[in-house]
Tab-separated table of C-alpha atoms and ligand atoms in Angstrom:
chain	number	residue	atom	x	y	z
T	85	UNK	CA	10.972	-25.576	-15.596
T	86	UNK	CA	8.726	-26.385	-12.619
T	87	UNK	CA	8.778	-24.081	-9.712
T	88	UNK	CA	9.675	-26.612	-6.322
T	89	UNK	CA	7.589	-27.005	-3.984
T	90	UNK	CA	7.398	-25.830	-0.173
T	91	UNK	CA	8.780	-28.391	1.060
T	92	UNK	CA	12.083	-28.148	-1.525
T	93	UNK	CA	12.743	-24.792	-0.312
T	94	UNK	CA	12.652	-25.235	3.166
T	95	UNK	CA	14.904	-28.447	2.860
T	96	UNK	CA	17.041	-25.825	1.104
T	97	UNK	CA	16.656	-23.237	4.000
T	98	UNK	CA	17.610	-25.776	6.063
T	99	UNK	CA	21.146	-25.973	5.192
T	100	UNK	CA	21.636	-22.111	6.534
T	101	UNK	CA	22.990	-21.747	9.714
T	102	UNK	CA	20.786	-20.018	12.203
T	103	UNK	CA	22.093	-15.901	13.384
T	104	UNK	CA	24.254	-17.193	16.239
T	105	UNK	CA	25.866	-19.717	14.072
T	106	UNK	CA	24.067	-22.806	15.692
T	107	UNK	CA	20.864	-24.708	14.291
T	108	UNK	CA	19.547	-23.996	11.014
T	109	UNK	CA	17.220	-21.146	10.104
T	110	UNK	CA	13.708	-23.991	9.836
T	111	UNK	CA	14.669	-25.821	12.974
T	112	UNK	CA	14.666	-22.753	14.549
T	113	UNK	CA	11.683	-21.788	13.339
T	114	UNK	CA	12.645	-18.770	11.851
T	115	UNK	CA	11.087	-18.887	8.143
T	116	UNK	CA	7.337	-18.041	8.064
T	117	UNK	CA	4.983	-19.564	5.353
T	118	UNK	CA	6.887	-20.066	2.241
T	119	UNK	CA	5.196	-18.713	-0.448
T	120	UNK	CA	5.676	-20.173	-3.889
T	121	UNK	CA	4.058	-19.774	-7.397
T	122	UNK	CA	5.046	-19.471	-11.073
T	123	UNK	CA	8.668	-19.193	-10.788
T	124	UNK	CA	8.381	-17.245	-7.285
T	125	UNK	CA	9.256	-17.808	-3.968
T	126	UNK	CA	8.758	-15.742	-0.859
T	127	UNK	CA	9.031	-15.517	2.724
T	128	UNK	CA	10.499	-13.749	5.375
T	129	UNK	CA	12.494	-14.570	8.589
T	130	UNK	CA	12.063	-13.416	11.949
T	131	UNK	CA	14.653	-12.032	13.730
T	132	UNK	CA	15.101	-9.761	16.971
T	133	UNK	CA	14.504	-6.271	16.529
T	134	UNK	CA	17.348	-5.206	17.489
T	135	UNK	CA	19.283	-6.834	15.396
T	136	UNK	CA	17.539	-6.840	12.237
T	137	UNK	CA	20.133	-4.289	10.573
T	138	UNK	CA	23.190	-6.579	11.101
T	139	UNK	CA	21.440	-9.433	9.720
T	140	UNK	CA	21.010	-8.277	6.233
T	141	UNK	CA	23.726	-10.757	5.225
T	142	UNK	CA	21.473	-13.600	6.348
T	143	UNK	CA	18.523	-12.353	4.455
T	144	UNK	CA	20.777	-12.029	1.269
T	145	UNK	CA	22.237	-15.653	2.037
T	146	UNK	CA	19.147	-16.850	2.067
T	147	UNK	CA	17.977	-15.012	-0.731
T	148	UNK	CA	21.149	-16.294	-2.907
T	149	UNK	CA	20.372	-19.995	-2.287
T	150	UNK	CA	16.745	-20.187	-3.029
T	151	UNK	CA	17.592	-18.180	-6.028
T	152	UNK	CA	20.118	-21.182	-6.680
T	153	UNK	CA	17.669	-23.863	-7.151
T	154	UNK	CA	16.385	-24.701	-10.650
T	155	UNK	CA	12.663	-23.255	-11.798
T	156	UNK	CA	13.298	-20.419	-9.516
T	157	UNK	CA	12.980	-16.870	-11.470
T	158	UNK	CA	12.513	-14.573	-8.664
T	159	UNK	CA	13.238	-14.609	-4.972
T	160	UNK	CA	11.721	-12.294	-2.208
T	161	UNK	CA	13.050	-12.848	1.296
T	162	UNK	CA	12.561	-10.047	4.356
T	163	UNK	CA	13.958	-9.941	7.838
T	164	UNK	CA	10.616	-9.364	10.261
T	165	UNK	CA	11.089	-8.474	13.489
T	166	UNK	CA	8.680	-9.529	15.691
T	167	UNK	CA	7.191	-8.803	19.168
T	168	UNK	CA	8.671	-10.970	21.709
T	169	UNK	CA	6.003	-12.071	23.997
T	170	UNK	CA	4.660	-9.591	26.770
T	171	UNK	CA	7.150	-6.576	24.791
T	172	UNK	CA	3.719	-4.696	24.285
T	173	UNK	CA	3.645	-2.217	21.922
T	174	UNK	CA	5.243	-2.648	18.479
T	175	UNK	CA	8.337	-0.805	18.068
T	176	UNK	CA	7.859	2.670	16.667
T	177	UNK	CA	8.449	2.900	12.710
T	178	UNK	CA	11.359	4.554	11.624
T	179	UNK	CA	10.011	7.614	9.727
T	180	UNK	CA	12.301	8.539	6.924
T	181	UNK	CA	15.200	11.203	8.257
T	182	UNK	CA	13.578	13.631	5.796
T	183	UNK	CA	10.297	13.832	4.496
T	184	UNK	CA	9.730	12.470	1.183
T	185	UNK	CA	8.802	15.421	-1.579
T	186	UNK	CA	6.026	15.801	-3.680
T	187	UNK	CA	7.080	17.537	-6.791
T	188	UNK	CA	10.069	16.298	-8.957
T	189	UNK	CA	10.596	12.640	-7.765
T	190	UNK	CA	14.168	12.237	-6.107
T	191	UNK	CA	16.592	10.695	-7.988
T	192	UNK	CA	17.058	6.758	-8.067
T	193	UNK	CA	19.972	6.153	-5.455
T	194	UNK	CA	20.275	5.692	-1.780
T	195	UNK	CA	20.676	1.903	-1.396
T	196	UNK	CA	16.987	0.347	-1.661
T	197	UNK	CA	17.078	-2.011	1.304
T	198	UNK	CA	15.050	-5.602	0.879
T	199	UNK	CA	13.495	-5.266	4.621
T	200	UNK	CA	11.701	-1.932	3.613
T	201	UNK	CA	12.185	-1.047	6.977
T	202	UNK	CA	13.551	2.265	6.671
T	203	UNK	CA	14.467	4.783	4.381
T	204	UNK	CA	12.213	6.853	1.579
T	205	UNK	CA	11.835	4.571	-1.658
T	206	UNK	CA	14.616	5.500	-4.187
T	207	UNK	CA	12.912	7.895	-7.058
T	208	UNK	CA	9.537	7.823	-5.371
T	209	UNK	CA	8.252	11.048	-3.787
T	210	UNK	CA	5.213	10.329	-1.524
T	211	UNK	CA	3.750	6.864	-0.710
T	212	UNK	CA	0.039	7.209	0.108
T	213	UNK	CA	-1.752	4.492	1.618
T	214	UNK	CA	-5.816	4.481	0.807
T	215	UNK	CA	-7.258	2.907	3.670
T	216	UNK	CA	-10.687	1.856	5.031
T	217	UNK	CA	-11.791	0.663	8.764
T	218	UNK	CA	-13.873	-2.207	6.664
T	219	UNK	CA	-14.138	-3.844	3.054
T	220	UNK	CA	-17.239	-2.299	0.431
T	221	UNK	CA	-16.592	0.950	1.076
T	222	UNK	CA	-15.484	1.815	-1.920
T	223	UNK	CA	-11.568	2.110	-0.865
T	224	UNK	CA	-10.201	0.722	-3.947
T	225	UNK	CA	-12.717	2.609	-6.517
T	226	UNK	CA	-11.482	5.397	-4.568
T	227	UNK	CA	-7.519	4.750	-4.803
T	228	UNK	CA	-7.811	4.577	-8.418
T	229	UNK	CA	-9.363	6.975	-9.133
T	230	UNK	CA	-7.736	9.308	-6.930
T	231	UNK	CA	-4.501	7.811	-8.649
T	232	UNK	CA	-5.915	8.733	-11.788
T	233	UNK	CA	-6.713	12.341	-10.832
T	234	UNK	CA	-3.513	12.910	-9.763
T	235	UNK	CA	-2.321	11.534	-13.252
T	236	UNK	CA	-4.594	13.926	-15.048
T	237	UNK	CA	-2.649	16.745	-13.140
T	238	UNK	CA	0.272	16.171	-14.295
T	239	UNK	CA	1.857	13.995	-11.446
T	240	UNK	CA	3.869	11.068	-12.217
T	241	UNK	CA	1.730	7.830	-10.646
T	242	UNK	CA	1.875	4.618	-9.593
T	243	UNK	CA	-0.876	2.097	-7.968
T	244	UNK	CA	0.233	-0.840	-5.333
T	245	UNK	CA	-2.376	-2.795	-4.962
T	246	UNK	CA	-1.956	-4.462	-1.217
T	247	UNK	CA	-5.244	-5.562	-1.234
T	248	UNK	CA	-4.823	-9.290	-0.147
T	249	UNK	CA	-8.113	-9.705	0.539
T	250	UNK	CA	-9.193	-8.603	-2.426
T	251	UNK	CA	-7.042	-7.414	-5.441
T	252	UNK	CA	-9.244	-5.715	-7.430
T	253	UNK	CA	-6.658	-3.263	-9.381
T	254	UNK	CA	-5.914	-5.418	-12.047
T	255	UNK	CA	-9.371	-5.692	-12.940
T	256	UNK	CA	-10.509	-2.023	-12.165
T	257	UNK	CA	-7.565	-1.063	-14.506
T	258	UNK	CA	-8.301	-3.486	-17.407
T	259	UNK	CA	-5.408	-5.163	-17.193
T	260	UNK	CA	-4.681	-8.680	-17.891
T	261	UNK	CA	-1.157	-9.287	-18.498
T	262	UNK	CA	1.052	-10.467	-16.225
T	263	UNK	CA	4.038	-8.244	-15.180
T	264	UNK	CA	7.433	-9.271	-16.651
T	265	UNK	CA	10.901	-9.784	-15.396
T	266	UNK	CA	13.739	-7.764	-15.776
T	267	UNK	CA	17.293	-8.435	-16.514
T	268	UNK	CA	18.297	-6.980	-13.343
T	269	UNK	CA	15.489	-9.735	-11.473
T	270	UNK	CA	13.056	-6.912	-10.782
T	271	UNK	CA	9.558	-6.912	-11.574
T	272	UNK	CA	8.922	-3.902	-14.358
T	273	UNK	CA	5.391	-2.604	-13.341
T	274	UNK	CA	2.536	-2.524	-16.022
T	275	UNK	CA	1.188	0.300	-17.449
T	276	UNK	CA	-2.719	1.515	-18.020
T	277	UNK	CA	-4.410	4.856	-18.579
T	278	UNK	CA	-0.769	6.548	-17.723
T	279	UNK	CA	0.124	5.008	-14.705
T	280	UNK	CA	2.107	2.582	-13.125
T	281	UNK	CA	0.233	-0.317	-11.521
T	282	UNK	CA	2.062	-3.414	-9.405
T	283	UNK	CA	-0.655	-5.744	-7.911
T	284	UNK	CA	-0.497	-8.661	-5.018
T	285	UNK	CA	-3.132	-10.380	-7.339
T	286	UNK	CA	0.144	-10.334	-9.983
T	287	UNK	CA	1.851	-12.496	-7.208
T	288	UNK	CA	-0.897	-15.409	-6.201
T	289	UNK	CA	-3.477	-17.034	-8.003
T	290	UNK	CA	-6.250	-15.736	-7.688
T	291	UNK	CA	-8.317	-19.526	-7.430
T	292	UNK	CA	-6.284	-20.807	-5.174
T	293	UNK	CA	-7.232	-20.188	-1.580
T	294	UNK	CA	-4.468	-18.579	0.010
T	295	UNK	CA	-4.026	-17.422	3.626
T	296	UNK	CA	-1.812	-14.562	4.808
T	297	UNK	CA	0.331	-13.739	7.569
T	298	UNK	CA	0.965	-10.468	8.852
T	299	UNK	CA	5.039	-11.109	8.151
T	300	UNK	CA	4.247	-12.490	4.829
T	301	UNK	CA	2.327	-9.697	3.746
T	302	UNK	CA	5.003	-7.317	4.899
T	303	UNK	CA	7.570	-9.502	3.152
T	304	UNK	CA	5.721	-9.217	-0.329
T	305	UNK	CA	4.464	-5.669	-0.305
T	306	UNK	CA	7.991	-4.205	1.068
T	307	UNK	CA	9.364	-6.056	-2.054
T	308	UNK	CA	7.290	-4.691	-4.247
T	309	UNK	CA	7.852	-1.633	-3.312
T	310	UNK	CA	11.604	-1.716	-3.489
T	311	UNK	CA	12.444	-4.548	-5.723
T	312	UNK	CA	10.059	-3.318	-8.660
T	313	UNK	CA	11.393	-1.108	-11.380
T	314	UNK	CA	8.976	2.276	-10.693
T	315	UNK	CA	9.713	5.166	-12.868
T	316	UNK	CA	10.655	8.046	-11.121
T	317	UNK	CA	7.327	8.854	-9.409
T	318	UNK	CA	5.586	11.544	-7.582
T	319	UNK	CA	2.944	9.769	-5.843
T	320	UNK	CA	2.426	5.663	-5.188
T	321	UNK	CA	-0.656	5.261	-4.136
T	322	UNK	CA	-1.396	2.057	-1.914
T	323	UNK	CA	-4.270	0.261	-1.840
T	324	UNK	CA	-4.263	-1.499	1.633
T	325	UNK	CA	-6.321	-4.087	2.811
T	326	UNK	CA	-9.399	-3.182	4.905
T	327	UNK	CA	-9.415	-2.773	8.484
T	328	UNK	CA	-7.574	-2.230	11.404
T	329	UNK	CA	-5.889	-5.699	12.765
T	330	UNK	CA	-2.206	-6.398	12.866
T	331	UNK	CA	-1.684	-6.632	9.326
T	332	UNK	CA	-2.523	-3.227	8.596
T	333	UNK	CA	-0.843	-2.604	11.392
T	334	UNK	CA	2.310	-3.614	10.411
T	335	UNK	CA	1.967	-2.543	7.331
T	336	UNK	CA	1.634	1.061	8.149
T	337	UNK	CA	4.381	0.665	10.077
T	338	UNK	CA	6.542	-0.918	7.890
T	339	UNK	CA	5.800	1.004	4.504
T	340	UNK	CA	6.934	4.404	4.424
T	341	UNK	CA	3.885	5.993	4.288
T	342	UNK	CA	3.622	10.140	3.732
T	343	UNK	CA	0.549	10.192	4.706
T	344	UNK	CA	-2.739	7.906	4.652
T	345	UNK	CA	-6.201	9.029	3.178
T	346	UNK	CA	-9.362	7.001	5.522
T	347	UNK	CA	-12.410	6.152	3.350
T	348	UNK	CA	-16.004	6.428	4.622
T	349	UNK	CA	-19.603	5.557	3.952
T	350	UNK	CA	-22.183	8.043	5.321
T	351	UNK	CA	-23.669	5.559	7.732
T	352	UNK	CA	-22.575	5.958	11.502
T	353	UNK	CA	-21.105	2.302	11.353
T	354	UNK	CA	-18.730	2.857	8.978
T	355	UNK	CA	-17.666	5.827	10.527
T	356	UNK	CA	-16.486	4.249	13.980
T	357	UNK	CA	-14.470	1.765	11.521
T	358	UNK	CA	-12.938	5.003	9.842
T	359	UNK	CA	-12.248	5.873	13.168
T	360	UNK	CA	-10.478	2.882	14.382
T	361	UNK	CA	-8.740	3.425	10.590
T	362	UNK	CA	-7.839	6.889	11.888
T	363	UNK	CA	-6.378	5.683	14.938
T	364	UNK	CA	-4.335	3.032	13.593
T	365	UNK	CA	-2.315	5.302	11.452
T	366	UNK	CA	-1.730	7.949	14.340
T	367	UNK	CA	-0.228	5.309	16.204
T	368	UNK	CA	2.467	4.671	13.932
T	369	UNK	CA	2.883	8.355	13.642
T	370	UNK	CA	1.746	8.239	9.674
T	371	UNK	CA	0.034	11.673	8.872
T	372	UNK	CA	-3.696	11.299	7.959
T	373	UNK	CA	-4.217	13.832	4.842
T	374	UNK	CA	-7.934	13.535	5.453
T	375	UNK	CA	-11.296	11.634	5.185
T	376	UNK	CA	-13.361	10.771	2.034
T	377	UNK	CA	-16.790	10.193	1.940
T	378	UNK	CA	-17.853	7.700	-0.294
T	379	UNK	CA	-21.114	6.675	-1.649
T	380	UNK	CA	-22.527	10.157	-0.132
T	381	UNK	CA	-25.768	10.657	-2.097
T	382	UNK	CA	-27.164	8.565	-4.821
T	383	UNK	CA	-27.698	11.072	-8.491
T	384	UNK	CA	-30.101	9.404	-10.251
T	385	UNK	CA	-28.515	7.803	-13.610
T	386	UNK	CA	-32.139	8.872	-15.177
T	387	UNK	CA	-32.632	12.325	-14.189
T	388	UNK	CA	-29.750	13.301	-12.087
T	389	UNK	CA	-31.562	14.132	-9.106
T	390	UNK	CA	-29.497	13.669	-5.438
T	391	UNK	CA	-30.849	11.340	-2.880
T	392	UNK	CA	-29.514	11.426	0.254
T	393	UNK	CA	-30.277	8.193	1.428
T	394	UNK	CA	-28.139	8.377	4.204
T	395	UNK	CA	-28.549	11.402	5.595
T	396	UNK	CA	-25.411	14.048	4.861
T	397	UNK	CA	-22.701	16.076	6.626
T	398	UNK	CA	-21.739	12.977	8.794
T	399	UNK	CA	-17.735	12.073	7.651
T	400	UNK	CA	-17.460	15.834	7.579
T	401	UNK	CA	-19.202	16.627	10.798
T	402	UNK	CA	-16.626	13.498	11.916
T	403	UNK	CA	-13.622	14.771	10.292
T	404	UNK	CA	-14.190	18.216	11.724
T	405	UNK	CA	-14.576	16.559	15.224
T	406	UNK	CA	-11.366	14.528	14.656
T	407	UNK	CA	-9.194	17.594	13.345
T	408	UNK	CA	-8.627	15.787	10.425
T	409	UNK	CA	-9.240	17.357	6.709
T	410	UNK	CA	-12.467	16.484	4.651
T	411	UNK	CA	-11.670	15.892	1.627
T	412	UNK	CA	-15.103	15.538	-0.276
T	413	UNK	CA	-17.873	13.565	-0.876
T	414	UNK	CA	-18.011	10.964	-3.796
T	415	UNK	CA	-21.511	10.431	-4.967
T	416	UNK	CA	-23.094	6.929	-5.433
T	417	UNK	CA	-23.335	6.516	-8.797
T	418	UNK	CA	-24.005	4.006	-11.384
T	419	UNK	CA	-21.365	5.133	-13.704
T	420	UNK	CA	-18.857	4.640	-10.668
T	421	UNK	CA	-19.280	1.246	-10.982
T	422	UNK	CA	-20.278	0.549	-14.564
T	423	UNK	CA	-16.743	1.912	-15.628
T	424	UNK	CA	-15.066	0.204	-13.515
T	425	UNK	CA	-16.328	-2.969	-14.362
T	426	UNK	CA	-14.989	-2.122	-17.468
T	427	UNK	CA	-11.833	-1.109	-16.834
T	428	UNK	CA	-11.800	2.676	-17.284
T	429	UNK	CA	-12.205	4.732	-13.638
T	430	UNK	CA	-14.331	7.204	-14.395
T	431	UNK	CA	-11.931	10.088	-13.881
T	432	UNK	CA	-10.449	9.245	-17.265
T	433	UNK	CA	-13.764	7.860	-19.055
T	434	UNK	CA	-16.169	10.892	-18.027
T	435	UNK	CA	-13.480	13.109	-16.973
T	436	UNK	CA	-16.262	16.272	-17.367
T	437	UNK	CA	-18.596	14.483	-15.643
T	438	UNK	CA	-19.367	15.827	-11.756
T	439	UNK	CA	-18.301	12.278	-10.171
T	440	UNK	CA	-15.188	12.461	-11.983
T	441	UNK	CA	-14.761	16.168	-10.295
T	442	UNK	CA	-15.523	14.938	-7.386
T	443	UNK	CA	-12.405	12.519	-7.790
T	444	UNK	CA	-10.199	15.831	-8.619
T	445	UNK	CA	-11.239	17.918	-6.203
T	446	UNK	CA	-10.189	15.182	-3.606
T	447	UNK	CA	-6.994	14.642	-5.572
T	448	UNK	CA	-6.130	18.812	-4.918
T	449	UNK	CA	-7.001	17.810	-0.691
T	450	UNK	CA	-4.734	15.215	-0.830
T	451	UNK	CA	-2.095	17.020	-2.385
T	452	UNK	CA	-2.744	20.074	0.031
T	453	UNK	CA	-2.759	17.315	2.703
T	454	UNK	CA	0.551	16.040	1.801
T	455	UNK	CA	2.121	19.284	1.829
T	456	UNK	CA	0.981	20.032	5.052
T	457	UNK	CA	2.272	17.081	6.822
T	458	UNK	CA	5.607	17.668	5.220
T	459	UNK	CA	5.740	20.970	6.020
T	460	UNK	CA	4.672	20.075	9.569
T	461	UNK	CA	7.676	17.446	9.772
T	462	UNK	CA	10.335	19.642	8.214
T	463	UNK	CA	12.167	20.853	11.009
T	464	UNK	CA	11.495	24.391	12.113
T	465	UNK	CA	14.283	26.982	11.099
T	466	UNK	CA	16.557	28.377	13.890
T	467	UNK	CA	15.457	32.311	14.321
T	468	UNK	CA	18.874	34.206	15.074
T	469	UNK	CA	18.421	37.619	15.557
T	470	UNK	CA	21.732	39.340	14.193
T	471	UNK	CA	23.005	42.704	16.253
F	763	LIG	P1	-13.578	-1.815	-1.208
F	763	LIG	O1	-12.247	-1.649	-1.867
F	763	LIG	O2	-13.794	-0.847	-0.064
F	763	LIG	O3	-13.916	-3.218	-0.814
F	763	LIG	P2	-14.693	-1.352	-3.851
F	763	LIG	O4	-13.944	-0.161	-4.328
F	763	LIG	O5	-14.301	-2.682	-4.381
F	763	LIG	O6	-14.711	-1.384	-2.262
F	763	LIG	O7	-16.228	-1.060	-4.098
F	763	LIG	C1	-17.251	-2.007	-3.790
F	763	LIG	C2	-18.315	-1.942	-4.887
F	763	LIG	O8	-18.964	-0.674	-4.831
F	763	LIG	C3	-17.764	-2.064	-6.299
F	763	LIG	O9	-18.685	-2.783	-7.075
F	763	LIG	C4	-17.675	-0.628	-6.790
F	763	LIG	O10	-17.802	-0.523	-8.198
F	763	LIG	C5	-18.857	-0.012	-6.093
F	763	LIG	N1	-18.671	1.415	-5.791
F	763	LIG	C6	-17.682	1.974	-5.032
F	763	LIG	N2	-17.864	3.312	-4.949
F	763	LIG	C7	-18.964	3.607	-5.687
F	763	LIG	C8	-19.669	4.812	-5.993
F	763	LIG	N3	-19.278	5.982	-5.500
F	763	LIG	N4	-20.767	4.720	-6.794
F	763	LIG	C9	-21.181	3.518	-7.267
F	763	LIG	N5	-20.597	2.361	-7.006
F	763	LIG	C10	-19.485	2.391	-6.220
């Protein structure tokens, strides 16, 4: 059955009665792009801040109807709130009430909520968001196979790829099946070299030009956090678009992130965008578990000799400067690339090989990383001394 169009679902949106109970949720301009493909739909609505938790019933209302029409398999509708005009700052993310564990996942329960605003995932430890202050760094070479190294240690793992510029998991994963349906509507995540993968490039074809809006991004990835049937995992790691404008923005802020890992080409350039990456995430209060430098020194496929092309030392002379971990250096490498053209990160292709323990070592940072921040957010135990 044909998916409708646009233009069917906000006719269909139309008939909703706005949050005060006058107008209609389109004439007041309340739905953001509507995003629709293959049986899909999704959008979000904006509403004020402070009311976004007793609005859920509009969101589900809204949900329900699309969900209604004929051709429609799957429906993903958030509340946003936005920044009124001249409000300045965002407001501040609400951090989970208690840090999410590394370890045994927690167990599925706790009310998943469809804005993703708040609250740890149900039965997922530790979301990690890979980050980069600009695109061809190497950020999502790096998320998977950090993702994988954390596999190989005996972590349950899943990959988001958030990449809307650029979905590349799919591909670095050698996947290319589609994810399917469940009974229960949500999306059951594929599966390659152990670990769970759930990709934006799933969601939107990858031909068609598409552009996104911050609330639209926020509105898919929250959803696929939440609305996709994850095993009980450790670690998610998220692949997040490059940079350091509002949609990463609001993505940090809206995800809830245990802690974000900035990658980094030598050169000095990249570095001030690591920095801006570095900054982004301390303003939302997101831990940074440290800094990876990527594409460090070029071995020579032939004879294996190291080139330091651009100069060394500089992400960790950086990350020393910024207090913030190092977490290693990743060498340039043809192999890198070759296997993930073809589908296999290294880390589980070459797993002996010294790029590949390059990829664990950073793995064992991050973990560190992780448990540092949640030890630093636990709260601090009340010292009574007893007569
Ligand atoms: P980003 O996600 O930052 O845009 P990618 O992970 O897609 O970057 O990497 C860009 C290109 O560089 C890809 O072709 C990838 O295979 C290659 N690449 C990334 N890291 C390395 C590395 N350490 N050695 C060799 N090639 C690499």
């Amino acid at each position: 059955m044909a998916t409708p169009t646009k233009e069917a679902v906000r006719e269909r949106l139309a008939t909703i009665e706005g949050p005060d109970g006058s107008g209609d949720l389109i004439s007041l301009g309340l739905v953001s792009d509507i995003y629709v493909s293959d049986g899909r739909v999704a959008f979000s609505i904006t509403v004020p801040a402070d009311r976004a938790h007793t609005l859920e019933p509009l969101r589900k209302r809204a949900e329900e109807t699309v969900k209604a029409m004929s051709g429609v398999e799957r429906v993903m509708v958030a509340l946003t709130a936005e920044r009124a005009p001249g409000q300045g700052q965002p407001a501040q993310p609400q951090r989970p009430a208690q840090p999410p564990n590394r370890g045994p996942a927690q167990a599925p329960g706790g009310g998943g909520q469809s804005s993703g605003r708040s609250g740890p995932v149900p039965g997922i430890g530790a979301v990690i968001a890979v980050a980069s202050g600009k695109g061809g760094v190497g950020k999502s070479t790096t998320a998977v196979n950090l993702a994988c190294a954390l596999a190989r240690k005996g972590l349950s793992v899943g990959v988001l790829d958030a990449d809307i510029y650029g979905p590349s998991m799919p591909r670095l994963l050698g996947i290319t099946s589609k994810p399917q349906t469940l009974e229960d509507k949500r999306i059951k995540p594929l599966e390659a070299h152990g670990i769970e993968v759930m990709s934006i490039g799933f969601l939107v074809d990858p031909e068609a030009p598409m552009i996104w809006r911050g609330p639209m991004v926020v509105s898919a990835l929250t959803q696929m956090l939440r609305d996709v049937a994850w095993g009980n995992l450790d670690v998610l790691v998220v692949d997040m678009p490059p940079g350091t404008g509002d949609t990463q923005l609001t993505l940090a802020q809206n995800v809830p992130l245990a802690g974000a890992v900035i990658v980094s080409t030598p050169q000095d350039l990249a570095l001030i965008d690591a920095r801006k990456g570095l900054a982004m995430f301390e303003k939302v209060d997101v831990p940074i578990l440290g800094i990876i430098e990527n594409m460090s020194h070029f071995i020579c496929p032939h004879c294996g000799e190291r080139s330091d092309v651009f100069g060394t030392g500089g992400a960790r002379t950086e990350a020393e400067r910024l207090h913030a971990r190092f977490l290693g250096e990743i060498p340039l490498h043809m192999s890198i690339r070759e296997r993930s053209d073809a589908g296999t990160p290294i880390v589980i292709a070459e797993p002996d090989s010294p790029q590949a323990q390059a990829f664990m070592a950073v793995a064992d940072g991050v973990l560190e990383g992780l448990d540092q921040a949640q030890a630093a957010a636990r709260p601090q135990p009340r010292i009574v001394v007893e007569d």
